[in-house]
Amino acid sequence: MQKPNMAVTGDETDEETDLAPSHMAAATGDMPTYQIRAPTTALPQGVVMAASPGSLHSPQQLAEEATRKRELRLMKNREAAKECRRRKKEYVKCLESRVAVLEVQNKKLIEELETLKDICSPKTD
DNA sequence: AAACTGTTTCGTCACCATTA
DNA sequence: TAATGGTGACGAAACAGTTT
């Protein structure tokens, strides 16, 4: 049940904000992103209430209202999904950079441990 | 060059949690 | 409790790299 779709361009602007589930320093990395399809939003940006809810009567008007509500919902959900994915990407980036930091830290500690072992081990000749 | 395969992005639906 | 927002899952489409 897919709607006919789209043209090609990119949006998905990777701006830095902090909303990641676990707040971290943003890792500035580059991402080779595929940029496909324009957000051929079926609706103009900023769709607004057309009529006051109380003034609808005929079945036609009710149907139109229902359609409008649905389109609004879809538009909002579309935007929400974009935002959700953006946050998730950012979160993953943060995790990756944290992993990198911890790996370096771990390596250093292992080296330090080895030197300490060398120093402390009794010399048997 | 066409066919195939894997990856990425997007829109939608369904569901859950929160809020008014 | 209805409305709303966030997100996982799914399928479609675009694209890139590989194979024939």
PDB file of C-alpha atoms (C1' of nucleotides) in Angstrom:
ATOM      1  CA  MET A   1       0.000   0.000   0.000  1.00  0.00           C
ATOM      2  CA  GLN A   2       2.426   2.535  -1.125  1.00  0.00           C
ATOM      3  CA  LYS A   3       1.642   5.852  -2.534  1.00  0.00           C
ATOM      4  CA  PRO A   4       3.171   6.688  -5.869  1.00  0.00           C
ATOM      5  CA  ASN A   5       6.389   8.259  -5.126  1.00  0.00           C
ATOM      6  CA  MET A   6       8.747  10.951  -5.385  1.00  0.00           C
ATOM      7  CA  ALA A   7      11.413  12.508  -7.394  1.00  0.00           C
ATOM      8  CA  VAL A   8      15.069  12.709  -6.683  1.00  0.00           C
ATOM      9  CA  THR A   9      16.931  15.169  -4.628  1.00  0.00           C
ATOM     10  CA  GLY A  10      18.084  15.299  -1.136  1.00  0.00           C
ATOM     11  CA  ASP A  11      17.005  16.719   2.053  1.00  0.00           C
ATOM     12  CA  GLU A  12      18.118  15.022   5.223  1.00  0.00           C
ATOM     13  CA  THR A  13      20.213  17.903   6.283  1.00  0.00           C
ATOM     14  CA  ASP A  14      22.465  16.807   9.035  1.00  0.00           C
ATOM     15  CA  GLU A  15      22.369  19.646  11.402  1.00  0.00           C
ATOM     16  CA  GLU A  16      23.698  19.346  14.879  1.00  0.00           C
ATOM     17  CA  THR A  17      21.316  19.461  17.715  1.00  0.00           C
ATOM     18  CA  ASP A  18      21.257  17.517  20.889  1.00  0.00           C
ATOM     19  CA  LEU A  19      18.306  15.344  21.432  1.00  0.00           C
ATOM     20  CA  ALA A  20      19.992  12.000  21.408  1.00  0.00           C
ATOM     21  CA  PRO A  21      18.634   9.604  23.979  1.00  0.00           C
ATOM     22  CA  SER A  22      21.858   9.783  25.863  1.00  0.00           C
ATOM     23  CA  HIS A  23      23.096  13.296  25.318  1.00  0.00           C
ATOM     24  CA  MET A  24      26.668  13.277  24.156  1.00  0.00           C
ATOM     25  CA  ALA A  25      29.163  15.450  22.432  1.00  0.00           C
ATOM     26  CA  ALA A  26      28.356  15.450  18.778  1.00  0.00           C
ATOM     27  CA  ALA A  27      30.888  13.580  16.754  1.00  0.00           C
ATOM     28  CA  THR A  28      31.649  15.521  13.655  1.00  0.00           C
ATOM     29  CA  GLY A  29      32.117  12.868  11.091  1.00  0.00           C
ATOM     30  CA  ASP A  30      31.313  12.768   7.473  1.00  0.00           C
ATOM     31  CA  MET A  31      28.778  10.473   6.051  1.00  0.00           C
ATOM     32  CA  PRO A  32      28.540   9.324   2.517  1.00  0.00           C
ATOM     33  CA  THR A  33      24.843   9.616   2.277  1.00  0.00           C
ATOM     34  CA  TYR A  34      22.758   8.578  -0.586  1.00  0.00           C
ATOM     35  CA  GLN A  35      20.500  11.415  -1.363  1.00  0.00           C
ATOM     36  CA  ILE A  36      17.431  10.350  -3.097  1.00  0.00           C
ATOM     37  CA  ARG A  37      14.055  11.734  -3.780  1.00  0.00           C
ATOM     38  CA  ALA A  38      12.693  15.070  -2.948  1.00  0.00           C
ATOM     39  CA  PRO A  39      10.286  15.283  -0.120  1.00  0.00           C
ATOM     40  CA  THR A  40       7.557  15.673  -2.652  1.00  0.00           C
ATOM     41  CA  THR A  41       5.271  16.572   0.115  1.00  0.00           C
ATOM     42  CA  ALA A  42       1.815  16.117  -1.194  1.00  0.00           C
ATOM     43  CA  LEU A  43       0.824  19.057   0.859  1.00  0.00           C
ATOM     44  CA  PRO A  44       2.106  22.558   0.981  1.00  0.00           C
ATOM     45  CA  GLN A  45       4.157  23.307   4.011  1.00  0.00           C
ATOM     46  CA  GLY A  46       2.176  24.641   6.866  1.00  0.00           C
ATOM     47  CA  VAL A  47      -1.242  23.358   6.119  1.00  0.00           C
ATOM     48  CA  VAL A  48      -3.673  25.053   8.348  1.00  0.00           C
ATOM     49  CA  MET A  49      -7.190  24.517   9.494  1.00  0.00           C
ATOM     50  CA  ALA A  50      -9.504  25.390   6.664  1.00  0.00           C
ATOM     51  CA  ALA A  51     -12.744  25.707   8.507  1.00  0.00           C
ATOM     52  CA  SER A  52     -13.811  25.777  12.060  1.00  0.00           C
ATOM     53  CA  PRO A  53     -14.834  22.269  13.130  1.00  0.00           C
ATOM     54  CA  GLY A  54     -18.235  23.368  14.242  1.00  0.00           C
ATOM     55  CA  SER A  55     -19.306  24.603  10.850  1.00  0.00           C
ATOM     56  CA  LEU A  56     -19.340  21.313   8.938  1.00  0.00           C
ATOM     57  CA  HIS A  57     -22.552  19.578   8.097  1.00  0.00           C
ATOM     58  CA  SER A  58     -23.034  17.914   4.756  1.00  0.00           C
ATOM     59  CA  PRO A  59     -21.575  14.450   4.133  1.00  0.00           C
ATOM     60  CA  GLN A  60     -19.408  16.065   1.517  1.00  0.00           C
ATOM     61  CA  GLN A  61     -17.997  18.503   4.010  1.00  0.00           C
ATOM     62  CA  LEU A  62     -17.492  15.784   6.562  1.00  0.00           C
ATOM     63  CA  ALA A  63     -15.631  13.690   4.033  1.00  0.00           C
ATOM     64  CA  GLU A  64     -13.464  16.611   3.082  1.00  0.00           C
ATOM     65  CA  GLU A  65     -12.738  17.275   6.695  1.00  0.00           C
ATOM     66  CA  ALA A  66     -11.780  13.666   7.248  1.00  0.00           C
ATOM     67  CA  THR A  67      -9.500  13.717   4.250  1.00  0.00           C
ATOM     68  CA  ARG A  68      -7.926  16.931   5.386  1.00  0.00           C
ATOM     69  CA  LYS A  69      -7.349  15.518   8.829  1.00  0.00           C
ATOM     70  CA  ARG A  70      -5.762  12.449   7.412  1.00  0.00           C
ATOM     71  CA  GLU A  71      -3.468  14.442   5.159  1.00  0.00           C
ATOM     72  CA  LEU A  72      -2.478  16.595   8.060  1.00  0.00           C
ATOM     73  CA  ARG A  73      -1.748  13.546  10.138  1.00  0.00           C
ATOM     74  CA  LEU A  74       0.332  12.010   7.363  1.00  0.00           C
ATOM     75  CA  MET A  75       2.266  15.198   6.895  1.00  0.00           C
ATOM     76  CA  LYS A  76       3.012  15.482  10.579  1.00  0.00           C
ATOM     77  CA  ASN A  77       4.004  11.865  10.797  1.00  0.00           C
ATOM     78  CA  ARG A  78       6.255  12.275   7.794  1.00  0.00           C
ATOM     79  CA  GLU A  79       8.053  15.094   9.508  1.00  0.00           C
ATOM     80  CA  ALA A  80       8.172  13.201  12.770  1.00  0.00           C
ATOM     81  CA  ALA A  81       9.736  10.219  11.046  1.00  0.00           C
ATOM     82  CA  LYS A  82      12.386  12.436   9.495  1.00  0.00           C
ATOM     83  CA  GLU A  83      13.208  13.967  12.829  1.00  0.00           C
ATOM     84  CA  CYS A  84      13.247  10.610  14.505  1.00  0.00           C
ATOM     85  CA  ARG A  85      15.704   9.249  11.972  1.00  0.00           C
ATOM     86  CA  ARG A  86      17.886  12.299  12.234  1.00  0.00           C
ATOM     87  CA  ARG A  87      18.101  11.883  15.989  1.00  0.00           C
ATOM     88  CA  LYS A  88      18.817   8.223  15.675  1.00  0.00           C
ATOM     89  CA  LYS A  89      21.656   8.864  13.244  1.00  0.00           C
ATOM     90  CA  GLU A  90      23.129  11.400  15.562  1.00  0.00           C
ATOM     91  CA  TYR A  91      22.821   9.020  18.460  1.00  0.00           C
ATOM     92  CA  VAL A  92      24.605   6.281  16.564  1.00  0.00           C
ATOM     93  CA  LYS A  93      27.354   8.698  15.585  1.00  0.00           C
ATOM     94  CA  CYS A  94      27.810   9.597  19.216  1.00  0.00           C
ATOM     95  CA  LEU A  95      28.015   5.976  20.209  1.00  0.00           C
ATOM     96  CA  GLU A  96      30.565   5.300  17.522  1.00  0.00           C
ATOM     97  CA  SER A  97      32.775   8.129  18.567  1.00  0.00           C
ATOM     98  CA  ARG A  98      32.507   7.020  22.150  1.00  0.00           C
ATOM     99  CA  VAL A  99      33.586   3.552  21.165  1.00  0.00           C
ATOM    100  CA  ALA A 100      36.596   5.027  19.419  1.00  0.00           C
ATOM    101  CA  VAL A 101      37.552   7.001  22.507  1.00  0.00           C
ATOM    102  CA  LEU A 102      37.155   4.011  24.777  1.00  0.00           C
ATOM    103  CA  GLU A 103      39.217   1.822  22.501  1.00  0.00           C
ATOM    104  CA  VAL A 104      42.089   4.251  22.648  1.00  0.00           C
ATOM    105  CA  GLN A 105      41.725   4.493  26.394  1.00  0.00           C
ATOM    106  CA  ASN A 106      41.686   0.742  26.738  1.00  0.00           C
ATOM    107  CA  LYS A 107      44.761   0.359  24.616  1.00  0.00           C
ATOM    108  CA  LYS A 108      46.633   2.851  26.762  1.00  0.00           C
ATOM    109  CA  LEU A 109      45.636   1.078  29.946  1.00  0.00           C
ATOM    110  CA  ILE A 110      46.787  -2.250  28.605  1.00  0.00           C
ATOM    111  CA  GLU A 111      50.133  -0.742  27.688  1.00  0.00           C
ATOM    112  CA  GLU A 112      50.435   0.818  31.091  1.00  0.00           C
ATOM    113  CA  LEU A 113      49.653  -2.476  32.727  1.00  0.00           C
ATOM    114  CA  GLU A 114      52.358  -4.172  30.744  1.00  0.00           C
ATOM    115  CA  THR A 115      54.976  -1.648  31.758  1.00  0.00           C
ATOM    116  CA  LEU A 116      53.979  -1.940  35.385  1.00  0.00           C
ATOM    117  CA  LYS A 117      54.216  -5.687  35.152  1.00  0.00           C
ATOM    118  CA  ASP A 118      57.690  -5.376  33.732  1.00  0.00           C
ATOM    119  CA  ILE A 119      58.739  -3.062  36.503  1.00  0.00           C
ATOM    120  CA  CYS A 120      57.254  -5.119  39.307  1.00  0.00           C
ATOM    121  CA  SER A 121      58.042  -8.618  38.188  1.00  0.00           C
ATOM    122  CA  PRO A 122      60.962 -10.145  40.052  1.00  0.00           C
ATOM    123  CA  LYS A 123      63.934 -10.725  37.836  1.00  0.00           C
ATOM    124  CA  THR A 124      64.769 -14.409  37.627  1.00  0.00           C
ATOM    125  CA  ASP A 125      68.085 -15.110  35.948  1.00  0.00           C
TER     126      ASP A 125
ATOM    127  C1'  DA B   1      25.082  -2.927 -21.396  1.00  0.00           C
ATOM    128  C1'  DA B   2      21.799  -5.515 -18.944  1.00  0.00           C
ATOM    129  C1'  DA B   3      20.852  -8.174 -14.928  1.00  0.00           C
ATOM    130  C1'  DC B   4      21.595  -8.805 -10.327  1.00  0.00           C
ATOM    131  C1'  DT B   5      22.506  -7.645  -5.467  1.00  0.00           C
ATOM    132  C1'  DG B   6      23.149  -4.835  -1.434  1.00  0.00           C
ATOM    133  C1'  DT B   7      22.482  -0.348   0.713  1.00  0.00           C
ATOM    134  C1'  DT B   8      20.109   3.841   1.732  1.00  0.00           C
ATOM    135  C1'  DT B   9      16.214   6.824   2.083  1.00  0.00           C
ATOM    136  C1'  DC B  10      11.481   7.668   2.403  1.00  0.00           C
ATOM    137  C1'  DG B  11       6.466   7.342   3.449  1.00  0.00           C
ATOM    138  C1'  DT B  12       3.157   4.854   5.821  1.00  0.00           C
ATOM    139  C1'  DC B  13       1.043   1.996   9.347  1.00  0.00           C
ATOM    140  C1'  DA B  14       0.526   0.233  13.880  1.00  0.00           C
ATOM    141  C1'  DC B  15       1.414   0.524  18.427  1.00  0.00           C
ATOM    142  C1'  DC B  16       2.617   2.583  22.805  1.00  0.00           C
ATOM    143  C1'  DA B  17       3.212   6.487  26.125  1.00  0.00           C
ATOM    144  C1'  DT B  18       2.087  10.923  27.394  1.00  0.00           C
ATOM    145  C1'  DT B  19      -0.872  14.845  27.855  1.00  0.00           C
ATOM    146  C1'  DA B  20      -4.920  17.840  28.121  1.00  0.00           C
TER     147       DA B  20
ATOM    148  C1'  DT C   1     -10.290   9.083  27.161  1.00  0.00           C
ATOM    149  C1'  DA C   2      -9.395  11.136  22.822  1.00  0.00           C
ATOM    150  C1'  DA C   3      -5.590  13.496  20.658  1.00  0.00           C
ATOM    151  C1'  DT C   4      -0.921  13.661  19.823  1.00  0.00           C
ATOM    152  C1'  DG C   5       3.954  12.478  19.260  1.00  0.00           C
ATOM    153  C1'  DG C   6       7.757   9.050  18.921  1.00  0.00           C
ATOM    154  C1'  DT C   7       9.403   5.010  16.907  1.00  0.00           C
ATOM    155  C1'  DG C   8       9.884   0.072  15.044  1.00  0.00           C
ATOM    156  C1'  DA C   9       8.605  -2.499  11.030  1.00  0.00           C
ATOM    157  C1'  DC C  10       7.627  -2.868   6.353  1.00  0.00           C
ATOM    158  C1'  DG C  11       7.657  -2.166   1.403  1.00  0.00           C
ATOM    159  C1'  DA C  12       8.933   0.727  -2.541  1.00  0.00           C
ATOM    160  C1'  DA C  13      12.199   3.171  -5.036  1.00  0.00           C
ATOM    161  C1'  DA C  14      16.811   5.089  -6.194  1.00  0.00           C
ATOM    162  C1'  DC C  15      21.359   4.278  -6.465  1.00  0.00           C
ATOM    163  C1'  DA C  16      26.129   1.868  -6.524  1.00  0.00           C
ATOM    164  C1'  DG C  17      28.939  -1.869  -7.165  1.00  0.00           C
ATOM    165  C1'  DT C  18      29.472  -6.486  -9.162  1.00  0.00           C
ATOM    166  C1'  DT C  19      28.708 -10.196 -12.374  1.00  0.00           C
ATOM    167  C1'  DT C  20      27.558 -12.133 -16.824  1.00  0.00           C
TER     168       DT C  20
END
